[in-house]
Short mmCIF file of C-alpha atoms in Angstrom, two decimals:
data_model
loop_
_atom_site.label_atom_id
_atom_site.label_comp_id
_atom_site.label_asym_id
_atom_site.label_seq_id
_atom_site.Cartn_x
_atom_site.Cartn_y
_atom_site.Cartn_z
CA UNK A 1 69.25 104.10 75.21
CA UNK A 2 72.42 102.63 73.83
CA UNK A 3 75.64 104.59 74.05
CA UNK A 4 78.61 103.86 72.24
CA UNK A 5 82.02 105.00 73.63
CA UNK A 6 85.17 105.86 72.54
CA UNK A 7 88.07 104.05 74.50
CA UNK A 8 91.24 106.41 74.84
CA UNK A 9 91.34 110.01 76.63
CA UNK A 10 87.68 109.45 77.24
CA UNK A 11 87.04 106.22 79.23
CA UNK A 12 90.63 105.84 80.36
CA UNK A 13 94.02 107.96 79.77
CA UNK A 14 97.73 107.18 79.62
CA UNK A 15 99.03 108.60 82.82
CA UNK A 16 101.10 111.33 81.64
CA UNK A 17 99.00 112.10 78.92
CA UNK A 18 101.10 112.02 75.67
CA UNK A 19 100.42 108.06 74.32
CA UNK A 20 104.30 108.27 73.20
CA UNK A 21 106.00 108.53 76.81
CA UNK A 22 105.35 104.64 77.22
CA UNK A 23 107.48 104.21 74.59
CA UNK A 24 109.75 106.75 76.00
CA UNK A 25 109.59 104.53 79.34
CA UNK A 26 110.34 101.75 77.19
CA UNK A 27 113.34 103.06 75.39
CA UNK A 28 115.19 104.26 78.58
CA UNK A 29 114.05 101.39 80.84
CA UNK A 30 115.46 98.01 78.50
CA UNK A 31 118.08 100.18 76.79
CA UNK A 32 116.50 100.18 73.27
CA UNK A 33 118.14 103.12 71.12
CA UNK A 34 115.63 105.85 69.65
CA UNK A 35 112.83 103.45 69.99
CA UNK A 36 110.38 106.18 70.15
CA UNK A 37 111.27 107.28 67.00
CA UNK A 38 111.48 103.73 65.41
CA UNK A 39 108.65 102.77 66.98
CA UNK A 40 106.63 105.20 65.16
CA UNK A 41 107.63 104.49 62.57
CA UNK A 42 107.71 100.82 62.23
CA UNK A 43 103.45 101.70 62.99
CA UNK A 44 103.42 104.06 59.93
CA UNK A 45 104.56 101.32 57.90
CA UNK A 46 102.69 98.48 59.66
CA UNK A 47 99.69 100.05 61.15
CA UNK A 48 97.02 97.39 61.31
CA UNK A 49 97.76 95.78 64.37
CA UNK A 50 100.56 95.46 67.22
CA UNK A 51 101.46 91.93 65.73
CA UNK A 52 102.32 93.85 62.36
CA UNK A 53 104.15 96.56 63.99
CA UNK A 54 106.27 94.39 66.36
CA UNK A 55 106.90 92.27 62.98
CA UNK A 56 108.70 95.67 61.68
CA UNK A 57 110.50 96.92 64.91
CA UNK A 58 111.89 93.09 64.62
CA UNK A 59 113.42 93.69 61.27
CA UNK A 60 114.66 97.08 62.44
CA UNK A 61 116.40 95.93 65.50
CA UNK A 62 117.56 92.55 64.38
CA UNK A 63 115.45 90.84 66.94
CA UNK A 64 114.79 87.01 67.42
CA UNK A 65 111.73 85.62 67.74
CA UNK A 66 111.70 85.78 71.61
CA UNK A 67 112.94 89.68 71.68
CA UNK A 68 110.04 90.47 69.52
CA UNK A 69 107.48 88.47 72.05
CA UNK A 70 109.33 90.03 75.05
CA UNK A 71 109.24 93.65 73.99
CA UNK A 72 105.66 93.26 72.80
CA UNK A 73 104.74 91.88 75.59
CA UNK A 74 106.22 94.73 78.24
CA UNK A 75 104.31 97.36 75.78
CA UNK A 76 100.97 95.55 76.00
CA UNK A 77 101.81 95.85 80.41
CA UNK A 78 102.90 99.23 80.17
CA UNK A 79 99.75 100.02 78.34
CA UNK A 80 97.24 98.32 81.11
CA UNK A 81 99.67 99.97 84.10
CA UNK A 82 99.86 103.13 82.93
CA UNK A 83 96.11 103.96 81.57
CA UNK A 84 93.97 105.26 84.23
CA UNK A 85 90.44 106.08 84.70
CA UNK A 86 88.60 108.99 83.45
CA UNK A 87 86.06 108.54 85.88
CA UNK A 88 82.80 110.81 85.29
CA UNK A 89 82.37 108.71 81.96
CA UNK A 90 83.34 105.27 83.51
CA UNK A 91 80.48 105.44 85.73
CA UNK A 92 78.33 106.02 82.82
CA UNK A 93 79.07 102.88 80.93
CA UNK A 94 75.81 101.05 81.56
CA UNK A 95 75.28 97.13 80.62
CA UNK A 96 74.88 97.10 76.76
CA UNK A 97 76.83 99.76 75.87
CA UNK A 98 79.60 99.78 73.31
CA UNK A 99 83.48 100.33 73.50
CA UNK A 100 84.48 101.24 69.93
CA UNK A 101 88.34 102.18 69.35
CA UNK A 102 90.13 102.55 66.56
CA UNK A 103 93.62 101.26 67.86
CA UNK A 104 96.23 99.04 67.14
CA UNK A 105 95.90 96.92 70.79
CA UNK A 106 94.27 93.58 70.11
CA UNK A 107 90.29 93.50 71.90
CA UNK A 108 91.23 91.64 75.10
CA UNK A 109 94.32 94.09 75.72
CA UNK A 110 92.16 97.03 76.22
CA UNK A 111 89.24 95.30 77.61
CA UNK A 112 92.27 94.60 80.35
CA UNK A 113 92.80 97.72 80.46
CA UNK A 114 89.16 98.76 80.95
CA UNK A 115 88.65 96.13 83.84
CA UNK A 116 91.80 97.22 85.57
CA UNK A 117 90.51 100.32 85.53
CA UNK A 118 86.73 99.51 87.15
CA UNK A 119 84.37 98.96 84.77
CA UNK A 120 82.23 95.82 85.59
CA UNK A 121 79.37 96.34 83.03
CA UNK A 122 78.87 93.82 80.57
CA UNK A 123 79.45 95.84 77.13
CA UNK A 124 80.67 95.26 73.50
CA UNK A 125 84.18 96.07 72.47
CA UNK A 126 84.64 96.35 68.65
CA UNK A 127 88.39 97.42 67.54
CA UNK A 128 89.29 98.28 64.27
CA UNK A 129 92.12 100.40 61.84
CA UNK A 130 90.35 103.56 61.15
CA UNK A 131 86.99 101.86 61.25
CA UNK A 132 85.26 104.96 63.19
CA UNK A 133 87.93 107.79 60.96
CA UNK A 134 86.85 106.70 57.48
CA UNK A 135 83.25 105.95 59.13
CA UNK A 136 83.08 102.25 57.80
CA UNK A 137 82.32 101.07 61.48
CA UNK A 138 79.17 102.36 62.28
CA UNK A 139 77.50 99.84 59.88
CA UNK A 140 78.17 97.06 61.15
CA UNK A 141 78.00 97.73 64.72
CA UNK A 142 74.00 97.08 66.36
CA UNK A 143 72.04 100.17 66.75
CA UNK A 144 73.71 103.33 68.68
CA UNK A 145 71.89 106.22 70.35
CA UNK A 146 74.77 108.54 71.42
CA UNK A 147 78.55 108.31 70.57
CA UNK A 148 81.01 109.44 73.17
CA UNK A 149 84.75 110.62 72.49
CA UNK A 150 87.37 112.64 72.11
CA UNK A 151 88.38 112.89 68.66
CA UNK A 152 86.33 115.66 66.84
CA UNK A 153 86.67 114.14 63.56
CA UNK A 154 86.33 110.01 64.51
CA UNK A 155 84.10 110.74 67.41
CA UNK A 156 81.97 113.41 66.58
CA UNK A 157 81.79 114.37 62.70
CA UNK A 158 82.20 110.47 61.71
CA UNK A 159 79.00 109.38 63.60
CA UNK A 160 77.35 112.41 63.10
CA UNK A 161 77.51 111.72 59.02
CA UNK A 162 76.13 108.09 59.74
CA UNK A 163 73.15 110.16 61.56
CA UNK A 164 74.34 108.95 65.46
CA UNK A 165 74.00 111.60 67.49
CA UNK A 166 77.65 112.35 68.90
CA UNK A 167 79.17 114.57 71.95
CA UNK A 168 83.04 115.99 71.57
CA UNK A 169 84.10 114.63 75.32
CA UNK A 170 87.65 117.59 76.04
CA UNK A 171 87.54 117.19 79.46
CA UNK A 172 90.99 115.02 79.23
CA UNK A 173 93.10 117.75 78.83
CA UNK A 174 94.61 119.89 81.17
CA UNK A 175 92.48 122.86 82.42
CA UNK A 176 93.67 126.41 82.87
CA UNK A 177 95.30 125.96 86.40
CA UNK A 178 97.15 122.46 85.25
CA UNK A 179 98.39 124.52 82.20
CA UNK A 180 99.57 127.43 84.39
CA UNK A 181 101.18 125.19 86.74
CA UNK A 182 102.66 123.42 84.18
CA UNK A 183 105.30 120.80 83.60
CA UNK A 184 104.83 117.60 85.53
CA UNK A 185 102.99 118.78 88.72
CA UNK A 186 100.47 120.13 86.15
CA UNK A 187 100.40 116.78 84.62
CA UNK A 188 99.86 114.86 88.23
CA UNK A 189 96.89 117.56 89.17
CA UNK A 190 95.10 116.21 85.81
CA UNK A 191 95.64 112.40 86.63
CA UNK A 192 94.05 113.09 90.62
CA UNK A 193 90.87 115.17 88.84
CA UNK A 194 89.95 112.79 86.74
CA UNK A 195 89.70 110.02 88.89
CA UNK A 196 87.04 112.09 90.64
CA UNK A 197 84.54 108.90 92.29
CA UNK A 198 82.04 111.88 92.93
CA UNK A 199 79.08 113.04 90.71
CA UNK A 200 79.10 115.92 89.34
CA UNK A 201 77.21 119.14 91.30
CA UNK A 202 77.99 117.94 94.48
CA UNK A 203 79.67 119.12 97.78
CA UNK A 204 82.41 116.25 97.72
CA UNK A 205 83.04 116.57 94.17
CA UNK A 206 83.80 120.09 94.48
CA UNK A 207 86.18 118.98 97.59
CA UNK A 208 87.85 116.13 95.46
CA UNK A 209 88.44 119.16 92.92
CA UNK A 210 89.99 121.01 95.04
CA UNK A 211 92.53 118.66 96.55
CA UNK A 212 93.92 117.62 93.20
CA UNK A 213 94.39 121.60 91.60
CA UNK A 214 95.08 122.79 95.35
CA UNK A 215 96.17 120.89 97.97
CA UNK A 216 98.26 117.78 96.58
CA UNK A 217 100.07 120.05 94.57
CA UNK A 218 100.66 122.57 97.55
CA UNK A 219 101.82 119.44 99.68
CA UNK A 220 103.95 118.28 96.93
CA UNK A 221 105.28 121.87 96.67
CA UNK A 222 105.97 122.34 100.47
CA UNK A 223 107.57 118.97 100.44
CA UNK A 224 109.91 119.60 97.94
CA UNK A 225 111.06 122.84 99.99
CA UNK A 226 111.22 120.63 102.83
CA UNK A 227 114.86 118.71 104.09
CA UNK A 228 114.43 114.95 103.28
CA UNK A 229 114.87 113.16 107.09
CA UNK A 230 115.19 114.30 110.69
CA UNK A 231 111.90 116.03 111.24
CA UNK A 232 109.14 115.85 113.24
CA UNK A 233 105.20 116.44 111.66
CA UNK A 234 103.05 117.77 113.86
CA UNK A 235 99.79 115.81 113.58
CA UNK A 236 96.81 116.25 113.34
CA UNK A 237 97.55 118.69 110.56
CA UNK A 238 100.50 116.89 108.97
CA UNK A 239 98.62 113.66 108.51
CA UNK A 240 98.86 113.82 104.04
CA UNK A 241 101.58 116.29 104.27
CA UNK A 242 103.81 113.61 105.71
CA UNK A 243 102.45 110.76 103.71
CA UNK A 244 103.12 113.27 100.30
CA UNK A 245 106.37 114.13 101.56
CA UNK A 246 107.74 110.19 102.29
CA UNK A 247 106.74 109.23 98.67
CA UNK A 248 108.58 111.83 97.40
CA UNK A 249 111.69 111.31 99.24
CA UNK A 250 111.25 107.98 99.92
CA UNK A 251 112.37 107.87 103.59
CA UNK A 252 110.31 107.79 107.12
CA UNK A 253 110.12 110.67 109.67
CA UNK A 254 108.21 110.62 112.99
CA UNK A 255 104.79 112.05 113.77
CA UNK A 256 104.65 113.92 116.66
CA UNK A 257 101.05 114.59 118.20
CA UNK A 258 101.18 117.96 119.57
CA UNK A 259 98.49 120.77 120.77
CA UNK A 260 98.64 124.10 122.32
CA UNK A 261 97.01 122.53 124.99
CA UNK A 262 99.74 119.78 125.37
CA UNK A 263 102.81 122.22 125.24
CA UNK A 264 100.68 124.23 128.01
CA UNK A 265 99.84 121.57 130.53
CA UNK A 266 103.55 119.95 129.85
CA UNK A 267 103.90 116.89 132.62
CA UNK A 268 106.33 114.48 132.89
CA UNK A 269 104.41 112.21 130.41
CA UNK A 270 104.34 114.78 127.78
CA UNK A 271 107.66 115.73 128.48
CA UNK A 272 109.13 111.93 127.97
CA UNK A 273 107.12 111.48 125.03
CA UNK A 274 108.37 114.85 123.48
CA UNK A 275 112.11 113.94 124.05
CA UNK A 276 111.56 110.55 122.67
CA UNK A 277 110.02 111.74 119.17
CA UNK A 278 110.35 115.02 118.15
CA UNK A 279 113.60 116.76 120.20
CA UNK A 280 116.87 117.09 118.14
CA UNK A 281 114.37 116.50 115.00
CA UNK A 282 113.11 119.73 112.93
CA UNK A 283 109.50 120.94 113.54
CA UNK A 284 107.28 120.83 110.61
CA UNK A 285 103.68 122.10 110.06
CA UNK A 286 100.83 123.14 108.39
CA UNK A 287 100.38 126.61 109.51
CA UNK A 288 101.28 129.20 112.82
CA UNK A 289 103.67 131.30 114.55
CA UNK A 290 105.95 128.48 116.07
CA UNK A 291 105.35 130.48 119.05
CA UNK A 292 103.74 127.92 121.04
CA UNK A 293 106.67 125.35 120.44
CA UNK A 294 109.56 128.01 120.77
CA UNK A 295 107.97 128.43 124.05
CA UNK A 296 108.00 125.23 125.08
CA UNK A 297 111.83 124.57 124.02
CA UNK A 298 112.68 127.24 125.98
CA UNK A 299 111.39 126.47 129.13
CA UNK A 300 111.46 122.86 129.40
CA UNK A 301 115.15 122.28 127.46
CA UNK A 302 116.55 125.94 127.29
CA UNK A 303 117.15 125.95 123.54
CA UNK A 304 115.74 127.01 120.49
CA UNK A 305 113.74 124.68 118.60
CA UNK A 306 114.24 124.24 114.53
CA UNK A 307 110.92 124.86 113.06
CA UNK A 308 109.54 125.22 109.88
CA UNK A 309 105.94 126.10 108.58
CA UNK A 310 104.43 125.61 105.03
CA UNK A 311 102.08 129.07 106.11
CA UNK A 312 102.16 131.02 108.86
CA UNK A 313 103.53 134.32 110.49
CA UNK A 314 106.57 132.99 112.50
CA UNK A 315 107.56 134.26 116.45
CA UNK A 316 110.14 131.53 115.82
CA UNK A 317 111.49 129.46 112.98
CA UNK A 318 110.33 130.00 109.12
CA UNK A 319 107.53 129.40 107.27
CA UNK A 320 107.47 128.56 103.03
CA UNK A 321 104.94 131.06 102.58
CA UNK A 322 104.17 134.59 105.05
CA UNK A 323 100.40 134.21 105.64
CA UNK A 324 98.08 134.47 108.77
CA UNK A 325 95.41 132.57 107.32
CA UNK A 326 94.77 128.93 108.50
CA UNK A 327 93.37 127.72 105.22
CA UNK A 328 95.11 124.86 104.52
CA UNK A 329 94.41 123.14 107.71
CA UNK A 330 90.80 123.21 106.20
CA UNK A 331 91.97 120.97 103.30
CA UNK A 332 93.92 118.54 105.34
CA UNK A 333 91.45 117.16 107.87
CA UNK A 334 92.62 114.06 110.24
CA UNK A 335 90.30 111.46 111.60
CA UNK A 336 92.00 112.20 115.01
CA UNK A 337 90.50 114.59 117.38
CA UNK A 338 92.74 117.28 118.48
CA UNK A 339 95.04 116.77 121.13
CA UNK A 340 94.47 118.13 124.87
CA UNK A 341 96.38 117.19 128.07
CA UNK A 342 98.58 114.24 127.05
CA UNK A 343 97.73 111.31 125.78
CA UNK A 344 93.66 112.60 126.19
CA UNK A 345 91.79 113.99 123.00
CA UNK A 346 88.77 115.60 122.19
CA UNK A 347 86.20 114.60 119.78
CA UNK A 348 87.23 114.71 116.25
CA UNK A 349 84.62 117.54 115.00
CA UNK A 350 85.16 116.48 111.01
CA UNK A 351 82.55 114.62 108.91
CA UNK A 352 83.55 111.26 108.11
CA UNK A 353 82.75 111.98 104.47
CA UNK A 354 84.75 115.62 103.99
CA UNK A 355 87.69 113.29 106.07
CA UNK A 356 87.43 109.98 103.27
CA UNK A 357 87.21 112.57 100.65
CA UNK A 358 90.78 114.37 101.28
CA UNK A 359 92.23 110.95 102.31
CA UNK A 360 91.36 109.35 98.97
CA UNK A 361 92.14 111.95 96.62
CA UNK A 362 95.73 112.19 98.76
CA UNK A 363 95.63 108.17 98.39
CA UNK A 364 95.30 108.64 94.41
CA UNK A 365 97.87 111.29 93.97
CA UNK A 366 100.57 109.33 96.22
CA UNK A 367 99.67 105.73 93.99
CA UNK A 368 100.67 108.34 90.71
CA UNK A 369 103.30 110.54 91.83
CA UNK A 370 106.49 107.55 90.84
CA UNK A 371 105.45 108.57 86.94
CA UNK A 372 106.36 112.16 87.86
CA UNK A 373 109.82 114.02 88.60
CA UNK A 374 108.31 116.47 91.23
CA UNK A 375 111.25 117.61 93.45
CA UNK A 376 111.71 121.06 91.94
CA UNK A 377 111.33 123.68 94.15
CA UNK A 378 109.12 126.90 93.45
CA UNK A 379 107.95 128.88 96.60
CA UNK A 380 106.20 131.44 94.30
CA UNK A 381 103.76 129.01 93.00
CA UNK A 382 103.35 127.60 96.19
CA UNK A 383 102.43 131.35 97.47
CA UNK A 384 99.69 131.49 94.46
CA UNK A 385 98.34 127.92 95.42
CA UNK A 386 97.61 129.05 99.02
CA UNK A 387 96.10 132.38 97.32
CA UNK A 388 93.61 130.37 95.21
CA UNK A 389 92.89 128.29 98.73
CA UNK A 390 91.71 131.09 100.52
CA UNK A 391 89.26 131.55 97.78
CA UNK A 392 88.07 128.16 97.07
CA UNK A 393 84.94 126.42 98.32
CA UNK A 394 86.08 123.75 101.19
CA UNK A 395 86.77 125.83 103.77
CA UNK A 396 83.27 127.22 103.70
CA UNK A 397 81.93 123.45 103.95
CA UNK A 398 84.67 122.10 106.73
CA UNK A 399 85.02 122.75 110.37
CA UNK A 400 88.10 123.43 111.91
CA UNK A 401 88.57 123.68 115.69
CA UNK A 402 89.82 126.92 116.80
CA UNK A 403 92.64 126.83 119.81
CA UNK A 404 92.73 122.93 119.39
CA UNK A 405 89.60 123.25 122.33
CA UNK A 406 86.36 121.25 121.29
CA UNK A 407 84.23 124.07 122.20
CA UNK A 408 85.54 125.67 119.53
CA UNK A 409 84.95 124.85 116.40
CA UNK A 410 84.80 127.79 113.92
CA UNK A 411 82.18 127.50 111.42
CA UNK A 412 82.89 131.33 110.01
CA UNK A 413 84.50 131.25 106.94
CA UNK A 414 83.06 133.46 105.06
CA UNK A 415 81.47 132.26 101.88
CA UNK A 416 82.37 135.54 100.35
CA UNK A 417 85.54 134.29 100.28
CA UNK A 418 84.86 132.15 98.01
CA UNK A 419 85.34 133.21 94.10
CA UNK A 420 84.79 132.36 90.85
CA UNK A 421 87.78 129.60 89.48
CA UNK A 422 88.31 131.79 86.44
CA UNK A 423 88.63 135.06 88.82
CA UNK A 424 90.64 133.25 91.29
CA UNK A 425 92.90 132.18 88.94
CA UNK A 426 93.20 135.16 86.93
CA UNK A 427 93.81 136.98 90.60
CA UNK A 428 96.76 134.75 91.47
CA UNK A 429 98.38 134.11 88.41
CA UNK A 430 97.48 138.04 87.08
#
């Protein structure tokens, strides 16, 4: 079966969605005035190919010869850097398969793109001007089972009238929660769920779902709400909370590997190691009372420690959001056992698979987050995030040890929990 496929917003998507913010990127970034604007409309008048249109923007900006090659040559980069992969249909693409665009980007430029991007299949790429909208393409291109695309008119009705069978691919654009959350977080959520690696119907693609409308955006939340230097991450817990919250600020804090246990047994090593990372810094972490360090400042240094929790129900310091549950340790698993009697740990209880999972969809979001201003603050929507956590899938499927004691691993969450997205969503955001 042969399977032709559509190129943009179904194998591979500008980053930030809207095809026109390169340009915007290119405006602000070499200083060129309205070139949004002019850029559009040099293509109106020139739309063939990028040759013709960077032969109009010339005449409109007075450009030499070498302009006009530079400038066309940092769009045809910005195009291959900022297209990313749309992965459930990537994976598809079989040997023999067809790439059919109608675009203005020369073949090789978005066969560039597609490499960049992972696909390693040897296919066709045909490129025209409104070959597949006025449905002159499909004649001369070798025999085609199923068209793939976005476009319900080019991609679906075109075809369809040629007697290919066609599918309307939507699954580009933002779902309900991205819309909800809106603005550019809502936009970052959509770039980490469609790089998805997992199929479809599975455990770990459920998990990778999760982390990009749940947990990166939480983290990205809590870190915004968070000072910018001086503190201390507890780990194991903090492990992508830290990561999230350096490539947002762009500085380096400490981690500081901490139990119940540790604070509990105390010793002189623990107590050296303690003074040398994480005193005079604040205390950040996932979820708890602070009770356990409060009690440790005060007996060992005879002060009152500066803490600060994304969840919890605080004895001492603050916490982002007032919740006893423990749910978003569940989505934030570390390949470090818990920590007992300094420097000795226990067995780290998570599957390697649930712990690659979170790590790479954290990996994906940090390698996107530069395209996005994300440093607003908004506790509320943190609050409903956390909500919609408590009644999501992973914590059924993830252990957590209870206590920080090996002989404790809870394996109770009930799968009741668990909801519906649409009644989730409609619960939190209601």
């Amino acid at each position: 079966m042969t399977t032709s496929w559509d190129c943009f917003d179904t194998l591979v998507t500008r980053v930030r969605l809207n095809p026109l913010t390169v340009f915007d990127w290119m405006g602000g970034k070499y200083g060129l005035p309205n070139f949004t604007h002019r850029r559009k409309a040099a293509e109106s008048r020139s739309p063939e190919t990028l040759f013709s249109i960077y032969e109009e923007l010339a005449k409109d900006y007075q450009w030499t010869e070498e302009q006009k090659a530079f400038y066309k040559k940092v769009e045809i980069q910005a195009e291959i850097e900022q297209c990313v992969s749309i992965e459930e249909n990537l994976r598809q693409v079989k040997d023999g398969d067809l790439i059919v665009s109608d675009m203005y980007l020369p073949r090789e430029v978005i066969e560039a793109i597609l490499r960049k991007n992972g696909l390693n299949k040897a296919v066709s790429i045909y490129v025209s001007t409104g070959g597949k909208s006025s449905g002159t393409i499909w004649k001369h291109l070798p025999s085609i089972d199923l068209h793939i695309g976005d476009n319900l008119h080019s991609d679906v009705n075109s075809p369809s009238a040629f007697g290919i069978d066609a599918k309307h691919y939507t699954n580009f654009e933002l779902n309900t929660l991205e819309q909800l959350v809106g603005g550019e977080l809502g936009l970052l959520m959509r770039v980490v769920r469609l790089a998805n690696p997992y199929e479809p119907d599975t455990i770990l693609h459920r998990m990778w779902l999760e982390q990009s409308q749940l947990n990166v955006p939480a983290l990205i939340l809590a870190s915004a709400s968070l000072p910018s230097d001086n503190l201390a991450f507890i780990h194991r817990d903090c492990v992508h909370l830290q990561r999230i919250h350096e490539q947002l600020h762009g500085c380096q804090n400490v981690a500081f590997h901490c139990s119940r246990i540790a604070m509990e047994e105390k010793g002189d090593a623990w107590n050296d190691y303690v003074i040398n990372t994480a005193k005079g810094r604040t205390i950040v972490d996932l979820q708890g009372t602070g009770g356990s360090v409060g009690r440790y400042w005060a007996e060992v240094f005879y002060e009152r420690p500066e803490i600060i929790y994304v969840t919890g129900m605080m004895a001492v310091g603050k916490a982002l959001v007032t919740i006893s549950t423990d749910v978003i340790e569940r989505f934030n698993s570390s390949p470090l056992g818990s920590l007992g009697r300094f420097p000795e740990r226990f067995e780290n209880e998570f599957d390697k698979d649930v712990l690659e999972c979170q790590k790479l969809a954290v990996d994906k979001a940090i390698r996107y987050m530069p395209y996005f201003s994300l440093k607003q603050e908004n506790l509320g929507l943190l609050a409903r995030l956390v909500f919609l956590m408590y009644h999501s899938h992973t914590p059924v499927w993830n252990n957590h040890q209870s206590n920080h004691a090996i002989n404790k691993v809870e394996r109770d969450w009930p799968a009741a929990r668990a909801l519906d997205d649409t009644i989730a969503i409609g619960m939190a955001f209601k």
